[in-house]
Short mmCIF file of C-alpha atoms in Angstrom, two decimals:
data_model
loop_
_atom_site.label_atom_id
_atom_site.label_comp_id
_atom_site.label_asym_id
_atom_site.label_seq_id
_atom_site.Cartn_x
_atom_site.Cartn_y
_atom_site.Cartn_z
CA MET A 1 27.53 20.81 41.30
CA GLN A 2 26.25 23.66 41.07
CA THR A 3 29.84 25.73 40.58
CA ALA A 4 30.46 23.01 37.56
CA ALA A 5 26.84 23.61 36.08
CA ARG A 6 28.00 27.33 36.03
CA LEU A 7 31.40 26.84 34.40
CA PRO A 8 30.55 27.31 30.87
CA ALA A 9 28.82 30.09 31.35
CA LEU A 10 31.52 31.78 33.48
CA LEU A 11 34.30 30.76 30.68
CA ALA A 12 32.17 31.90 27.57
CA LEU A 13 31.75 35.12 29.29
CA GLY A 14 35.08 35.27 30.56
CA LEU A 15 36.59 34.77 26.61
CA LEU A 16 33.99 37.51 25.84
CA LEU A 17 35.37 40.46 28.39
CA LEU A 18 39.36 39.13 28.11
CA GLY A 19 38.92 39.70 24.31
CA LEU A 20 37.41 43.12 24.59
CA PRO A 21 40.71 45.21 25.70
CA ALA A 22 42.67 43.51 22.35
CA ALA A 23 39.75 43.64 19.98
CA GLY A 24 41.41 46.66 18.26
CA ALA A 25 44.66 44.92 17.97
CA LEU A 26 43.59 41.61 16.94
CA ALA A 27 41.15 43.46 14.44
CA HIS A 28 44.46 44.05 12.30
CA ASP A 29 46.44 41.37 13.21
CA LEU A 30 46.72 40.25 9.69
CA SER A 31 48.19 43.81 8.14
CA GLU A 32 50.46 44.34 11.05
CA ALA A 33 52.28 40.69 11.83
CA ASN A 34 52.52 39.63 8.41
CA ARG A 35 52.95 42.34 5.78
CA ALA A 36 56.55 41.85 5.32
CA TYR A 37 56.20 38.27 4.81
CA VAL A 38 53.33 38.25 2.34
CA GLN A 39 55.49 40.72 0.37
CA GLY A 40 58.23 38.25 0.16
CA ILE A 41 56.02 35.79 -1.72
CA ASP A 42 56.28 35.52 -5.35
CA GLY A 43 53.95 32.71 -6.85
CA PRO A 44 51.45 30.12 -5.80
CA ALA A 45 52.25 29.56 -1.82
CA PRO A 46 49.19 27.53 -0.91
CA ILE A 47 50.53 26.49 2.75
CA PRO A 48 51.60 29.97 4.12
CA PHE A 49 47.98 31.53 2.72
CA LEU A 50 46.19 28.55 4.25
CA TYR A 51 48.19 29.09 7.58
CA LEU A 52 47.48 32.99 7.38
CA GLY A 53 43.54 32.37 6.72
CA ALA A 54 43.10 30.41 9.37
CA LYS A 55 44.97 32.58 11.97
CA HIS A 56 42.86 35.65 11.05
CA MET A 57 40.29 33.70 11.76
CA VAL A 58 40.82 32.23 14.98
CA THR A 59 42.40 35.72 16.10
CA GLY A 60 40.05 37.64 14.84
CA ILE A 61 37.61 38.60 17.85
CA ASP A 62 35.21 40.43 15.78
CA HIS A 63 34.55 37.45 13.44
CA ILE A 64 34.49 34.94 16.48
CA LEU A 65 31.93 37.37 18.52
CA PHE A 66 29.60 37.53 15.69
CA LEU A 67 29.78 33.77 15.17
CA VAL A 68 28.83 33.26 18.78
CA GLY A 69 25.63 35.50 18.21
CA VAL A 70 24.59 33.60 15.18
CA VAL A 71 24.75 30.11 16.84
CA PHE A 72 23.66 31.12 20.21
CA TYR A 73 20.27 29.75 20.15
CA LEU A 74 20.73 27.22 17.38
CA HIS A 75 19.97 23.87 18.74
CA ARG A 76 20.31 21.46 15.84
CA LEU A 77 23.34 21.10 13.40
CA ARG A 78 21.35 21.55 10.32
CA ASP A 79 20.36 25.26 11.95
CA VAL A 80 24.12 25.50 12.28
CA VAL A 81 25.31 24.38 8.96
CA ILE A 82 22.47 26.45 7.07
CA TYR A 83 23.43 29.82 8.97
CA VAL A 84 27.35 29.26 8.76
CA SER A 85 26.65 28.24 5.11
CA MET A 86 25.02 31.70 4.26
CA PHE A 87 27.74 33.65 6.50
CA THR A 88 30.38 31.46 4.39
CA ILE A 89 29.16 32.41 1.11
CA GLY A 90 28.87 36.09 1.58
CA HIS A 91 32.36 36.57 2.94
CA SER A 92 33.78 34.34 0.30
CA LEU A 93 32.18 36.20 -2.76
CA THR A 94 33.53 39.80 -1.17
CA LEU A 95 36.78 38.35 -0.38
CA LEU A 96 37.60 36.67 -3.66
CA GLY A 97 35.57 39.26 -5.83
CA GLY A 98 36.87 42.09 -3.86
CA VAL A 99 40.55 41.47 -4.43
CA LEU A 100 40.39 40.25 -7.81
CA LEU A 101 38.66 43.27 -8.91
CA GLY A 102 40.85 45.76 -6.76
CA VAL A 103 37.62 46.85 -4.95
CA GLY A 104 38.27 48.14 -1.39
CA VAL A 105 37.00 50.33 1.01
CA ASN A 106 38.52 52.27 4.33
CA SER A 107 38.99 49.06 6.73
CA SER A 108 37.83 51.10 9.59
CA LEU A 109 34.61 51.63 7.95
CA VAL A 110 34.25 48.20 7.38
CA ASP A 111 35.25 47.25 10.50
CA ALA A 112 32.57 49.39 12.42
CA VAL A 113 30.05 47.92 10.04
CA ILE A 114 31.28 44.23 11.39
CA GLY A 115 31.03 45.58 14.90
CA LEU A 116 27.58 46.51 14.30
CA SER A 117 26.91 43.30 13.03
CA ILE A 118 27.47 41.76 16.24
CA VAL A 119 25.22 44.58 18.00
CA TYR A 120 22.46 43.80 15.58
CA LYS A 121 22.80 39.81 16.41
CA ALA A 122 22.93 40.15 19.95
CA PHE A 123 20.01 42.62 20.02
CA GLU A 124 18.31 40.24 18.01
CA ASN A 125 19.12 37.12 20.34
CA LEU A 126 17.67 39.12 23.38
CA GLY A 127 14.51 39.62 21.74
CA GLY A 128 14.47 43.34 20.66
CA PHE A 129 13.29 43.37 17.35
CA ALA A 130 10.31 41.02 18.17
CA ARG A 131 9.47 43.43 20.89
CA MET A 132 9.65 46.45 18.26
CA GLY A 133 7.33 44.39 16.11
CA ILE A 134 10.17 44.18 13.44
CA ALA A 135 10.47 41.19 11.48
CA ILE A 136 14.11 40.75 9.75
CA ASN A 137 15.10 37.59 7.98
CA THR A 138 17.79 36.43 9.76
CA LYS A 139 19.30 34.12 7.11
CA LEU A 140 19.30 36.98 4.73
CA ALA A 141 20.91 39.46 7.59
CA VAL A 142 23.93 36.82 8.28
CA LEU A 143 24.34 36.81 4.27
CA ALA A 144 24.43 40.52 4.08
CA PHE A 145 26.97 40.72 7.23
CA GLY A 146 28.92 37.75 5.81
CA LEU A 147 29.50 40.43 2.69
CA PHE A 148 30.83 42.74 4.99
CA HIS A 149 33.19 40.49 6.73
CA GLY A 150 34.64 39.28 3.37
CA LEU A 151 35.11 43.06 2.22
CA GLY A 152 36.99 43.64 5.44
CA LEU A 153 38.95 40.43 4.88
CA ALA A 154 39.89 41.72 1.03
CA THR A 155 40.64 45.21 2.11
CA LYS A 156 43.07 43.67 4.90
CA LEU A 157 44.68 41.33 1.99
CA MET A 158 44.92 44.23 -0.43
CA ASP A 159 46.96 46.08 2.24
CA LEU A 160 49.42 43.65 1.88
CA SER A 161 50.19 44.39 -1.27
CA VAL A 162 49.85 40.57 -2.36
CA SER A 163 51.74 39.28 -5.65
CA PRO A 164 49.50 39.08 -8.54
CA ASN A 165 51.62 36.03 -9.56
CA GLY A 166 49.60 33.08 -8.49
CA LEU A 167 47.19 35.46 -6.91
CA LEU A 168 44.07 33.52 -7.31
CA ALA A 169 45.64 30.10 -5.92
CA ASN A 170 46.65 32.18 -2.80
CA LEU A 171 43.34 33.52 -2.37
CA VAL A 172 41.41 30.30 -2.46
CA SER A 173 43.86 29.02 -0.37
CA PHE A 174 43.63 31.94 2.01
CA ASN A 175 39.68 31.60 2.04
CA ILE A 176 39.70 28.01 2.76
CA GLY A 177 42.22 28.61 5.71
CA VAL A 178 39.49 31.14 7.06
CA GLU A 179 37.02 28.09 6.56
CA LEU A 180 39.19 25.98 8.35
CA GLY A 181 39.66 28.30 11.22
CA GLN A 182 35.47 28.89 11.37
CA VAL A 183 35.00 25.33 12.03
CA LEU A 184 37.36 25.28 14.79
CA VAL A 185 35.94 28.11 16.34
CA LEU A 186 32.40 26.68 15.60
CA VAL A 187 33.66 23.34 17.44
CA LEU A 188 34.50 24.94 20.58
CA VAL A 189 32.04 27.15 20.69
CA VAL A 190 28.95 25.03 20.14
CA ALA A 191 30.15 22.50 22.62
CA LEU A 192 30.52 25.19 25.35
CA LEU A 193 27.43 26.44 24.35
CA ASN A 194 25.47 22.84 24.34
CA MET A 195 27.32 21.93 27.93
CA TRP A 196 25.63 25.10 29.10
CA ARG A 197 22.10 24.70 27.75
CA GLY A 198 22.01 21.72 30.25
CA THR A 199 22.50 23.85 32.98
CA THR A 200 19.83 25.55 35.02
CA SER A 201 22.21 28.77 34.81
CA PHE A 202 21.70 29.19 31.04
CA LYS A 203 18.53 30.88 31.09
CA ARG A 204 19.73 33.73 33.39
CA GLY A 205 23.29 33.85 32.15
CA ALA A 206 22.33 33.55 28.08
CA ARG A 207 20.98 37.17 28.81
CA LEU A 208 24.10 38.76 30.37
CA ALA A 209 26.30 36.90 27.67
CA ASN A 210 24.14 38.63 24.70
CA TYR A 211 24.52 41.85 26.95
CA ALA A 212 28.29 41.25 26.81
CA LEU A 213 28.13 40.40 23.35
CA MET A 214 26.24 43.57 22.50
CA ALA A 215 28.89 45.60 24.74
CA GLY A 216 31.67 44.28 22.59
CA GLY A 217 30.07 44.81 19.16
CA ILE A 218 29.17 48.70 20.44
CA ALA A 219 33.14 48.87 21.87
CA LEU A 220 34.34 47.71 18.28
CA THR A 221 32.34 50.09 16.63
CA LEU A 222 33.02 53.13 18.50
CA TYR A 223 36.91 52.16 18.22
CA HIS A 224 37.24 51.74 14.28
CA ILE A 225 34.73 54.87 13.85
CA THR A 226 37.32 56.76 16.27
CA GLY A 227 40.05 55.31 13.84
CA TYR A 228 38.48 56.23 10.88
CA PHE A 229 37.99 60.18 11.81
CA SER A 230 41.26 60.41 13.80
CA ALA A 231 43.33 58.71 10.36
#
């Protein structure tokens, strides 16, 4: 019974730790694996871009770790919807606006900020800001980091040299795909967390899981900063 109670904690922690070695590769999956395919598309192609958006979210370890941190201590569905909506609004604005206006920045720097967003949320979950006497509006922070996540997506899409023919339709399809992928990830994450919260191991294991989140964010940040200076 004790082993069964610890299973969700071990599974969640295992997913985090297994994801760290592949974090760098997955963060660039969109641009590396799909460049030739996207460049061959001329005109509206909602289904392929829907798939690409969902694939990028499901395989993007940086986005997943941040979402895990956001919902880690949220017990009510209403709170999950509110925080995830703030994140969605942020990344949708900069994804659509960045590509349509041609506003892009160095992808390594954006990815480094995304890594820092994971560190921030894990540190907050561990009560770090409260102990320092710092009060941060978490909803606004999630919105702000959502803007950076969307800017990262916009930068990667622009690197693919997407055709201007049907661009708006393809961007909207990609963004919807991102949202669908986000829902799939959240259903799994929230289900695992809810199972885990009902066990005696949660209080002890929760701190360990958030330290693992922080380690993942630090690893991603250092990886992308190194990539920026070595480019």
